[in-house]
Coordinates of C-alpha atoms and ligand atoms in Angstrom, one line a residue:
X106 CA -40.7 -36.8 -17.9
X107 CA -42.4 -35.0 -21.0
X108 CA -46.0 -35.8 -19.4
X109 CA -45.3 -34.5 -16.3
X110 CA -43.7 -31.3 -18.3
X111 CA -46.6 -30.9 -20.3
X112 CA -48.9 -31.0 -16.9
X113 CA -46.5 -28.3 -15.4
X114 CA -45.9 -26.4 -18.6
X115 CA -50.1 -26.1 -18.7
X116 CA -49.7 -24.7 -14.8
X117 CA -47.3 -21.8 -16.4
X118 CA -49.3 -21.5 -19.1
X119 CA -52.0 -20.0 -17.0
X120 CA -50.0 -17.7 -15.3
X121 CA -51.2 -14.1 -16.8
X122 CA -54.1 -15.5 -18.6
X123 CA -56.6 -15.9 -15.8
X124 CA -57.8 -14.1 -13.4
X125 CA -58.2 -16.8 -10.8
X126 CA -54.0 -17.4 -11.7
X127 CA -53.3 -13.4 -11.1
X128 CA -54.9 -13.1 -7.0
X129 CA -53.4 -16.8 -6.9
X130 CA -50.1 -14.9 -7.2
X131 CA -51.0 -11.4 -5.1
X132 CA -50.9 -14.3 -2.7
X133 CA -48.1 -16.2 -3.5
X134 CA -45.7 -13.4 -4.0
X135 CA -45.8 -13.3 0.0
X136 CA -45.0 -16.5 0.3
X137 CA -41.0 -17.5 0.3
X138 CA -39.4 -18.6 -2.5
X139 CA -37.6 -22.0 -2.2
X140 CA -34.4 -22.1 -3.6
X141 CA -31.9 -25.5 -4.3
X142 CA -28.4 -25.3 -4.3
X143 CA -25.5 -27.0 -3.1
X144 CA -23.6 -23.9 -1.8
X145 CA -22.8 -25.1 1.5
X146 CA -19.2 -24.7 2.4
X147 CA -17.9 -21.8 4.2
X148 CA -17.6 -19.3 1.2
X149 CA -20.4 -20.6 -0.7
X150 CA -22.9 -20.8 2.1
X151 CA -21.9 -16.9 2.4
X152 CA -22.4 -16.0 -1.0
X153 CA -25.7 -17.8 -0.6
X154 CA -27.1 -15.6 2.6
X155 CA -25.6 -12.5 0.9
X156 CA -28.0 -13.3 -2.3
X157 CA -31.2 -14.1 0.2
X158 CA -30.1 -11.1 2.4
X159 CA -30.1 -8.9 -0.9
X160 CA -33.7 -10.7 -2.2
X161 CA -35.0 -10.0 1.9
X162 CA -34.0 -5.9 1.6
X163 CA -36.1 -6.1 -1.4
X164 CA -39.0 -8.0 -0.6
X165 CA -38.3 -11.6 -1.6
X166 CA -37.9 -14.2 1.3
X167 CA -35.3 -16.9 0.2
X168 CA -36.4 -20.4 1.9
X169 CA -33.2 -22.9 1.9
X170 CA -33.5 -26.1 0.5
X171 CA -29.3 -26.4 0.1
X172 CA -28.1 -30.7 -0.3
X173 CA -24.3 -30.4 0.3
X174 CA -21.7 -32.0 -1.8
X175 CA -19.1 -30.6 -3.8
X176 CA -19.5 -30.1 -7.7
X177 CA -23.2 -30.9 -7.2
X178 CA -23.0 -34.0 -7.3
X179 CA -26.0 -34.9 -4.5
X180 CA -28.3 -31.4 -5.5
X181 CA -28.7 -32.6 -9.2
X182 CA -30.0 -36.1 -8.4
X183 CA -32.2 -34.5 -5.3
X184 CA -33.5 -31.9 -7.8
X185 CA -34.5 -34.6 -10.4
X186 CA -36.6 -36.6 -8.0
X187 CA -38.5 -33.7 -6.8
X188 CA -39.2 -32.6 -10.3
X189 CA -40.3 -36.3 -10.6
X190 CA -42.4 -36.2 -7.4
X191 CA -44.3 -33.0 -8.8
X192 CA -42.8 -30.6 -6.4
X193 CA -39.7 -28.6 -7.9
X194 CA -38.4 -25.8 -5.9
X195 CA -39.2 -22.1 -7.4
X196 CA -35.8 -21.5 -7.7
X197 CA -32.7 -24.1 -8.9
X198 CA -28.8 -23.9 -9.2
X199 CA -29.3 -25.1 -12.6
X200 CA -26.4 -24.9 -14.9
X201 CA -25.3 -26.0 -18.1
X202 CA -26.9 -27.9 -20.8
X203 CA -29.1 -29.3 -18.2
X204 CA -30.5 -26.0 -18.6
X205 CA -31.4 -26.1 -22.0
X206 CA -32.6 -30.4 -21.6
X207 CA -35.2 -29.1 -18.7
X208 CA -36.0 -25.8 -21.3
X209 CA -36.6 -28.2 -23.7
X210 CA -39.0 -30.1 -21.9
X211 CA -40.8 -27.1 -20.5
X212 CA -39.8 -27.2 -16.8
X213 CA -37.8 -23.5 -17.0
X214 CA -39.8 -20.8 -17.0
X215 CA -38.7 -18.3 -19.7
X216 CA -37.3 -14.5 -18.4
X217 CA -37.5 -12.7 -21.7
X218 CA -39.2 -10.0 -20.2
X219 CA -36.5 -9.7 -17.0
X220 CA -33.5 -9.9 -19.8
X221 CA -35.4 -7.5 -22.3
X222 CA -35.8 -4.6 -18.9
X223 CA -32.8 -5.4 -17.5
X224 CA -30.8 -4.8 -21.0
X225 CA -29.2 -8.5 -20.6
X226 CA -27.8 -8.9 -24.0
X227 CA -25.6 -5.2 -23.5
X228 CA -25.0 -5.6 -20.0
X229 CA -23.6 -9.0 -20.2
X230 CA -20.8 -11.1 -21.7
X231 CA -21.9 -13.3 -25.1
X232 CA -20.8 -16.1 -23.7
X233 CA -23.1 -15.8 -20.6
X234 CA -25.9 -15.0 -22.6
X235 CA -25.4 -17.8 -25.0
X236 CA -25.0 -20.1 -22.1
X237 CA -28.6 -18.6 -20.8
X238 CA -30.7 -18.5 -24.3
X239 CA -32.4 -21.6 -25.9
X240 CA -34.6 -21.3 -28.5
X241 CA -34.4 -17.7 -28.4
X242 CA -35.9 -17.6 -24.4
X243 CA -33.8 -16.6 -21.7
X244 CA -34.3 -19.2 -19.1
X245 CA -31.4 -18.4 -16.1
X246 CA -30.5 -15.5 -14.1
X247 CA -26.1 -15.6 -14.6
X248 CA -24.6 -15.2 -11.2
X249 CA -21.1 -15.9 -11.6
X250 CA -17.8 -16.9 -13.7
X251 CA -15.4 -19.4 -12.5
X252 CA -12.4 -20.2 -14.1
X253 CA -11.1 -23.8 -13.8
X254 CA -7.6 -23.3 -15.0
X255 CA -6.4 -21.9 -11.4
X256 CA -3.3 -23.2 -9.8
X257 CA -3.6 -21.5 -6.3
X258 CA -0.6 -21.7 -4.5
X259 CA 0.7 -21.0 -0.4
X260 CA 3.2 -18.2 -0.8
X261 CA 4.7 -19.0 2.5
X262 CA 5.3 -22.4 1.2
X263 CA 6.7 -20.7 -2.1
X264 CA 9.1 -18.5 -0.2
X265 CA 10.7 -20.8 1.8
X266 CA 11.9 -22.7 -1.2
X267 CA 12.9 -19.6 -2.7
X268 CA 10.7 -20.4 -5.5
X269 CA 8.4 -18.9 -8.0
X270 CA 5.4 -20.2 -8.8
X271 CA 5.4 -22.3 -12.1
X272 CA 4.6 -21.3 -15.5
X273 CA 5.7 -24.4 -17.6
X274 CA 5.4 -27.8 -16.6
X275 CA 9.0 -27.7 -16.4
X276 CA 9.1 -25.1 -13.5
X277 CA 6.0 -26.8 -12.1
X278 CA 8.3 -29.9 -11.9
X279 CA 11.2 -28.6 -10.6
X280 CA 9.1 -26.4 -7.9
X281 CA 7.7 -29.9 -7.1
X282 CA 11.2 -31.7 -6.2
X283 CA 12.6 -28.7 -4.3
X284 CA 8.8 -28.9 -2.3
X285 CA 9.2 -32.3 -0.9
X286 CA 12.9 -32.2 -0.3
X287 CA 12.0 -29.3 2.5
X288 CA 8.4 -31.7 3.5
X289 CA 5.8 -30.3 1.6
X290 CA 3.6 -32.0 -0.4
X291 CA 3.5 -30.4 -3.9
X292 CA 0.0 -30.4 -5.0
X293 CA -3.5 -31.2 -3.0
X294 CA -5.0 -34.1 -4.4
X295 CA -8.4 -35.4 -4.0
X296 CA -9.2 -39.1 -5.5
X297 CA -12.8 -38.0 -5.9
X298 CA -13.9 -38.3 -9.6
X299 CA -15.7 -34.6 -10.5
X300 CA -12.5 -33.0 -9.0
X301 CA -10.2 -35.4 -10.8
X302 CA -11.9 -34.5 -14.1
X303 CA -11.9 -30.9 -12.9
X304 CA -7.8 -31.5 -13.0
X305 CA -8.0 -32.8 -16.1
X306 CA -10.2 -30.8 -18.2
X307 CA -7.3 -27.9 -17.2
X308 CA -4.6 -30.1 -18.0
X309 CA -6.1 -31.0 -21.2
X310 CA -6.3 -27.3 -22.0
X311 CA -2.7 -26.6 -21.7
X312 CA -1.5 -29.9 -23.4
X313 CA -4.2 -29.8 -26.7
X314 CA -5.1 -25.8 -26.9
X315 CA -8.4 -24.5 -27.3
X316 CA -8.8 -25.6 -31.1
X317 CA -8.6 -29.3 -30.2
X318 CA -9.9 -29.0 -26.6
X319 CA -13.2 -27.7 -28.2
X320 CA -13.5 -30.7 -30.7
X321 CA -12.4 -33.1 -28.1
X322 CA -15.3 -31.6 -25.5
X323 CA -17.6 -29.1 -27.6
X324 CA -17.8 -31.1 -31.0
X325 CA -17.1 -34.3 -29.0
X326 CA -15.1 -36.0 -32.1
X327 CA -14.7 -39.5 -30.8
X328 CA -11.5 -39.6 -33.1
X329 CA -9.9 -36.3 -32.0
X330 CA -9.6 -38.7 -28.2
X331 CA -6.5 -40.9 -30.1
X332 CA -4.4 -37.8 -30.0
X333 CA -1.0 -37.6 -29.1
X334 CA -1.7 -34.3 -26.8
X335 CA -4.5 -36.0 -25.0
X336 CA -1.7 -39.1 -24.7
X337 CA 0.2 -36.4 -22.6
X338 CA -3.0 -35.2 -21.2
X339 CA -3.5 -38.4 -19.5
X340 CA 0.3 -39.0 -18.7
X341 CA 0.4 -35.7 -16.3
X342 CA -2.8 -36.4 -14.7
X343 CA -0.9 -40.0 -13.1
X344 CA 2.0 -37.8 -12.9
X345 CA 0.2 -34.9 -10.4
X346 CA -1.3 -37.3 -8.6
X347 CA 2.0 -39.3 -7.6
X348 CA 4.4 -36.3 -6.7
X349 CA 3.1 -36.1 -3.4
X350 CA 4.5 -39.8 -3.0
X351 CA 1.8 -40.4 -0.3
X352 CA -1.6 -42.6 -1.0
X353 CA -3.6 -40.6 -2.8
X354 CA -7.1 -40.6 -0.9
X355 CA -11.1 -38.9 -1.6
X356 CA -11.0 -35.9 -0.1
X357 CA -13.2 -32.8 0.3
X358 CA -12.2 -30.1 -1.9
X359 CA -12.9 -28.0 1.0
X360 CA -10.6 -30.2 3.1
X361 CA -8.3 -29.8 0.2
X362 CA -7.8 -26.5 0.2
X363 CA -7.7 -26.4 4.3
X364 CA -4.2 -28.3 3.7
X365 CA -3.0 -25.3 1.3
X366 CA -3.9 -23.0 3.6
X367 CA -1.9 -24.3 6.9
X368 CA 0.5 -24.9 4.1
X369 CA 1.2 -28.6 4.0
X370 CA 0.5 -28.0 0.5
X371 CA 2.1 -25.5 -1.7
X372 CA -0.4 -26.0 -4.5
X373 CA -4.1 -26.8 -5.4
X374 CA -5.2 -27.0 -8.9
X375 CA -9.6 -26.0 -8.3
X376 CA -11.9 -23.7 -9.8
X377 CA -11.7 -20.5 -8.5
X378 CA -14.3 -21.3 -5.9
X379 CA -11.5 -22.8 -3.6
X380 CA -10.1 -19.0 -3.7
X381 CA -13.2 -17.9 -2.5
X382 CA -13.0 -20.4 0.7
X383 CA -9.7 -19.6 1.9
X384 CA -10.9 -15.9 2.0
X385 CA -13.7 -16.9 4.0
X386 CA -11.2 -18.2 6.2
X387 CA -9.2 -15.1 6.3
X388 CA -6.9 -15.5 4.1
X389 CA -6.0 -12.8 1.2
X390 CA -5.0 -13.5 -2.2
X391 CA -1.9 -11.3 -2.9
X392 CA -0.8 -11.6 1.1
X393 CA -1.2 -15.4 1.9
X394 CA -1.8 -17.1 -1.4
X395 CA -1.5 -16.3 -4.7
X396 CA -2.9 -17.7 -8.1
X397 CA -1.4 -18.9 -11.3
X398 CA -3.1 -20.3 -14.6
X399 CA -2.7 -23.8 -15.4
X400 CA 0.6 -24.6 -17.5
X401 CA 0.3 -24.1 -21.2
X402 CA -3.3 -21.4 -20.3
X403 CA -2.2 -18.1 -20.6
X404 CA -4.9 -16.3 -22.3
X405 CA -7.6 -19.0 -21.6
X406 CA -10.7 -19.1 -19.6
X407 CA -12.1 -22.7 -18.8
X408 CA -15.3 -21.6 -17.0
X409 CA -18.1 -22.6 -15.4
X410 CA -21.2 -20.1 -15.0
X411 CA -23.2 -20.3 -11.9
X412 CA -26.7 -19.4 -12.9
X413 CA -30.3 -20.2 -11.2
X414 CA -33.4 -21.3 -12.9
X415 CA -37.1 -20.5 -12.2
X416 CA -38.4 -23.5 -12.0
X417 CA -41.9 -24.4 -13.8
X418 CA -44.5 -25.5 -11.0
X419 CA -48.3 -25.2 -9.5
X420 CA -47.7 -22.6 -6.8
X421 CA -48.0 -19.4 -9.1
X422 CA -44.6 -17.9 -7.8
X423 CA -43.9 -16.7 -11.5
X424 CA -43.8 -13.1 -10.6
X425 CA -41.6 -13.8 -7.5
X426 CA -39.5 -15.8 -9.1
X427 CA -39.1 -12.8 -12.0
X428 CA -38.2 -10.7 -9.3
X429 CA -35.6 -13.2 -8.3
X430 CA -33.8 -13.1 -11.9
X431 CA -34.3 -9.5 -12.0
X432 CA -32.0 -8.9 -8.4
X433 CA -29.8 -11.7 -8.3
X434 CA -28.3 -11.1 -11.8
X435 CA -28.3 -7.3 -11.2
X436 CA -24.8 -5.1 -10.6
X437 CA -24.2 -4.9 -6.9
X438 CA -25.7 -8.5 -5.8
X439 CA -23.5 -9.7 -8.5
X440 CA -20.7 -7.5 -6.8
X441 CA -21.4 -8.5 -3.4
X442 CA -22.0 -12.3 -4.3
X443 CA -19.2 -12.6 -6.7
X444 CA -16.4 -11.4 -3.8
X445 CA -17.0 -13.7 -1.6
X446 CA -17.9 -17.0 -3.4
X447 CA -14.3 -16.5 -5.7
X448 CA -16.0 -16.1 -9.1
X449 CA -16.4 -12.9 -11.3
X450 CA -20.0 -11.1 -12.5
X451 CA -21.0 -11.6 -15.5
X452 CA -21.9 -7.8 -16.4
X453 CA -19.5 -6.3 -18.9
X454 CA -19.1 -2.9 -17.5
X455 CA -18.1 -3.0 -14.1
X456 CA -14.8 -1.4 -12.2
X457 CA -12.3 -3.8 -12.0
X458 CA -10.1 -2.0 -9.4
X459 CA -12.7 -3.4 -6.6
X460 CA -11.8 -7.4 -8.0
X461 CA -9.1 -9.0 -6.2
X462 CA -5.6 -9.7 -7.7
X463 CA -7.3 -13.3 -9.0
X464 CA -10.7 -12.1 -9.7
X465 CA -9.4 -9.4 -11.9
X466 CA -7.0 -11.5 -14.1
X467 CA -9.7 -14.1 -14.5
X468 CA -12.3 -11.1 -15.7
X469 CA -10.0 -9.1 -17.5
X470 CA -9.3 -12.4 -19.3
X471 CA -12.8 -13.6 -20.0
X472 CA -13.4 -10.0 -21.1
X473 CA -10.6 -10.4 -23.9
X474 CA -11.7 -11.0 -27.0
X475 CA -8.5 -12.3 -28.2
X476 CA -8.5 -14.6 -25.4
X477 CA -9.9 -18.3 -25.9
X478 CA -13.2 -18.9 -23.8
X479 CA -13.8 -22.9 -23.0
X480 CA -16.7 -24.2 -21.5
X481 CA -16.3 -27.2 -18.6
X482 CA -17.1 -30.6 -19.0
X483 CA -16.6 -31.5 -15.5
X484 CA -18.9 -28.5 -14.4
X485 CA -21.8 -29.4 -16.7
X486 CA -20.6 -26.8 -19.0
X487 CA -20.3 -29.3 -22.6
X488 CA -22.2 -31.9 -22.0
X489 CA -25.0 -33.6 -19.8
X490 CA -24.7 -35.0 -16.4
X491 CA -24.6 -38.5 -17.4
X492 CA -21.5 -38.1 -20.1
X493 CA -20.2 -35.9 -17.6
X494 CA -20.3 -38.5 -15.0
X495 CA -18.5 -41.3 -17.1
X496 CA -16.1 -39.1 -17.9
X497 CA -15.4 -38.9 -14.5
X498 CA -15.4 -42.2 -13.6
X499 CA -13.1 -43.3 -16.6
X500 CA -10.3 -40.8 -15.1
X501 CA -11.0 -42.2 -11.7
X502 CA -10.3 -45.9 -13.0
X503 CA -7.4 -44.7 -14.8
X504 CA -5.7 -42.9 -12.3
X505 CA -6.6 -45.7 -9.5
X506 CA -5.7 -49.0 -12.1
X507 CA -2.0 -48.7 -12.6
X508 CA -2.7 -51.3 -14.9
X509 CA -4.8 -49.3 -17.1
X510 CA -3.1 -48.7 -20.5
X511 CA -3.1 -44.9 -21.3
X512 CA -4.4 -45.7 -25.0
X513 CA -7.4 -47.9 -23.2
X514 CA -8.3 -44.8 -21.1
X515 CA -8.9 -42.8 -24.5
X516 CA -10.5 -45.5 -26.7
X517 CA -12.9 -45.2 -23.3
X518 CA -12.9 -41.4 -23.7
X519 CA -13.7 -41.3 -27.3
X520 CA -16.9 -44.1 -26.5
X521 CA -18.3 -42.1 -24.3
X522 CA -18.1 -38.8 -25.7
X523 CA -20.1 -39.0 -28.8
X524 CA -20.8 -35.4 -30.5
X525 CA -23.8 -34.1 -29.4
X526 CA -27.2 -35.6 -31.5
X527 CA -25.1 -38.6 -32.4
X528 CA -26.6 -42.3 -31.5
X529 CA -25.6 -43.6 -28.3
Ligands
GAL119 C1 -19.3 -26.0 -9.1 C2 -20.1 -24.8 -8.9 C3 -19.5 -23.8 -8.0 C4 -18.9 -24.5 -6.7 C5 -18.3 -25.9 -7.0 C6 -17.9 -26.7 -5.8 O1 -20.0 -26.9 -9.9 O2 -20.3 -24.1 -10.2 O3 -20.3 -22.8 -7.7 O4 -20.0 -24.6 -5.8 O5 -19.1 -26.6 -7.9 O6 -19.1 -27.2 -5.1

């Protein structure tokens, strides 16, 4: 990987500095730019052809290159191999530390220059811009916040049991009997590991609060995983995914949240993204569904930032791909984008009135500075893509082995985690 870096890195390094490298580009800036993502549901492919339609009314042609699969799971390992094969796209959902490992080896190109004209650092939350820098470059364009800690819930489903929706685990449990006793299952469940973890890493919130979640998933303190609180952590998880009393199966997240929105559901625990798909399907938060925090959240952002990345490579697209930065990250294709794919921009000063009910309690919250800001592990957030995915699959064996003690699942937890530098 670092060869190859250095050979790419030495094709970036001439952008600027030659002549021959500056008409290469007069050229190239005609060309399209070809973007990977995995934004293909309903919502997200919309968000998508709102971004390219906003980068077309400004001169930029947006080629497709989306793999689908929720949580990213197939664009990441596409992504690596054509990095590996010597032909990266110009433009990558990239997000996370993955970021700053593929900054690190020089494969991002840097967008001081966009951030420094644009007025990044004023216009944009701390957290977003700490999530973007490395080594003091700037190397994404932010699109978007999502907050993990979402309970959405069918308000039809809620009425007819006369219920609120929960608060407290208490109320959540409660709400849950009185749910099936009229048919409805309480909570959509999906067997498939990233959204399993993505259950989790709320859960965990509420149970340990954002002073042990951060050592358990920012410090990664192997010891801090023998914890009474994750203990209960792990109980609930088992416990949500047997109140529907059915097999739990894999399901779409997107098929997920099509059962809370005919309302054989009453609740889905999902990033915010899942709001953003049952809009797209015509149904509005405040009217048809509503949204709660995770118990034991209140005043707690778990987020994941959607950002893209300019992608080091020999087709001398760098001043295209500035370009790119400079409009996708700017106020109204963050407004536009933002709407429909259920996340929030990441610019500071924006009117809040325009946000839906769920879109303005998630800003207003990240916005807080009294609030507690965490970053997801399941969305790449904490930690690389490989500790990320045995996380995963840990919770997935534990949940699926009833014979799984819960004090084996964290001695497997605390393995796996190991604080970041540490020996594996
Ligand atoms: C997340 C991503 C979101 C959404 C979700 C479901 O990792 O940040 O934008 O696409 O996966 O695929």
């Amino acid at each position: 990987m670092k060869a190859l870096a250095l050979f790419l890195g030495g094709l970036a390094a001439c952008w600027g500095m030659f002549a021959g490298c500056a008409s290469a580009q007069v050229q190239a800036q005609a060309q399209p730019v070809d973007v990977l993502h995995w934004w293909t549901s309903t919502s997200e492919r919309r968000a998508a052809n709102q971004l390219s339609a906003y980068l077309g009314a400004n001169g930029v042609q947006w080629r497709d290159a989306a793999i689908p699969g929720g949580g990213g799971m197939a664009a990441v390992k596409v992504l690596k191999s054509r990095v590996l094969m010597g032909d990266p796209p110009d433009v990558a959902q990239l997000i996370g530390t993955t970021l700053t490992e593929w900054a690190d080896v020089g494969l991002v190109l840097p967008l001081n220059g966009v951030a420094t004209r644009q007025r990044w650092a004023q216009n944009m939350f701390p957290t977003v811009m700490e999530l973007v820098s490395y080594q003091g470059e700037v190397i994404a364009a932010p699109l978007g916040i999502h907050r993990i800690n979402t309970i959405l819930f069918n308000r039809r489903a809620f009425a007819r049991a006369g219920l609120q929706p929960p608060k407290t685990w208490a109320e959540f449990e409660l709400a849950a009997r009185k749910l099936q006793t009229l048919g409805i299952k309480p909570l959509a469940w999906s067997d498939e590991p990233w959204q399993i973890a993505t259950v989790f890493e709320s859960v965990l919130l509420g149970e340990a609060g954002p002073a042990l979640y951060r050592e358990l998933i920012v410090q990664r303190k192997s010891s801090a995983w023998m914890d009474p609180r994750v203990e209960r952590a792990l109980n609930r998880l088992r416990w949500l995914r047997s109140i529907n009393g059915d097999t739990p199966r894999e399901q779409t997240w997107t098929d997920a949240a099509r059962e809370l929105l005919v309302g054989n559901v009453a609740m889905m625990i999902m990033g915010d993204w899942a709001k953003g798909e049952l809009m797209a399907w015509g149904a509005s938060p405040g009217k048809d569904f509503g949204c709660v925090v995770v118990p034991g959240t209140e005043n707690m952002h778990l987020y994941s930032i959607d950002t893209l990345a300019m992608l080091v490579n020999s087709r001398h697209r760098e001043a295209t791909q500035e370009k790119v930065a400079e409009l996708v990250s700017s106020l109204p294709a963050q407004m536009a984008y933002n709407r429909i794919k259920g996340s929030v921009p990441v610019h500071r000063d924006i009117d809040v009135s325009s946000l839906d009910s769920c879109a303005r309690d998630s800003w207003d919250t990240f916005a807080d500075p009294r609030s507690a800001r965490v970053p997801s592990l399941a969305h790449r957030m904490a930690a690389d893509e490989s500790i990320k995915d045995a996380v995963a699959q840990i919770l997935w064996r534990y949940v699926t082995d009833p014979r799984m003690e819960v004090a084996d699942a964290q001695r497997r937890l605390a393995a796996v985690i190991r604080a970041p530098g540490a020996e594996r």
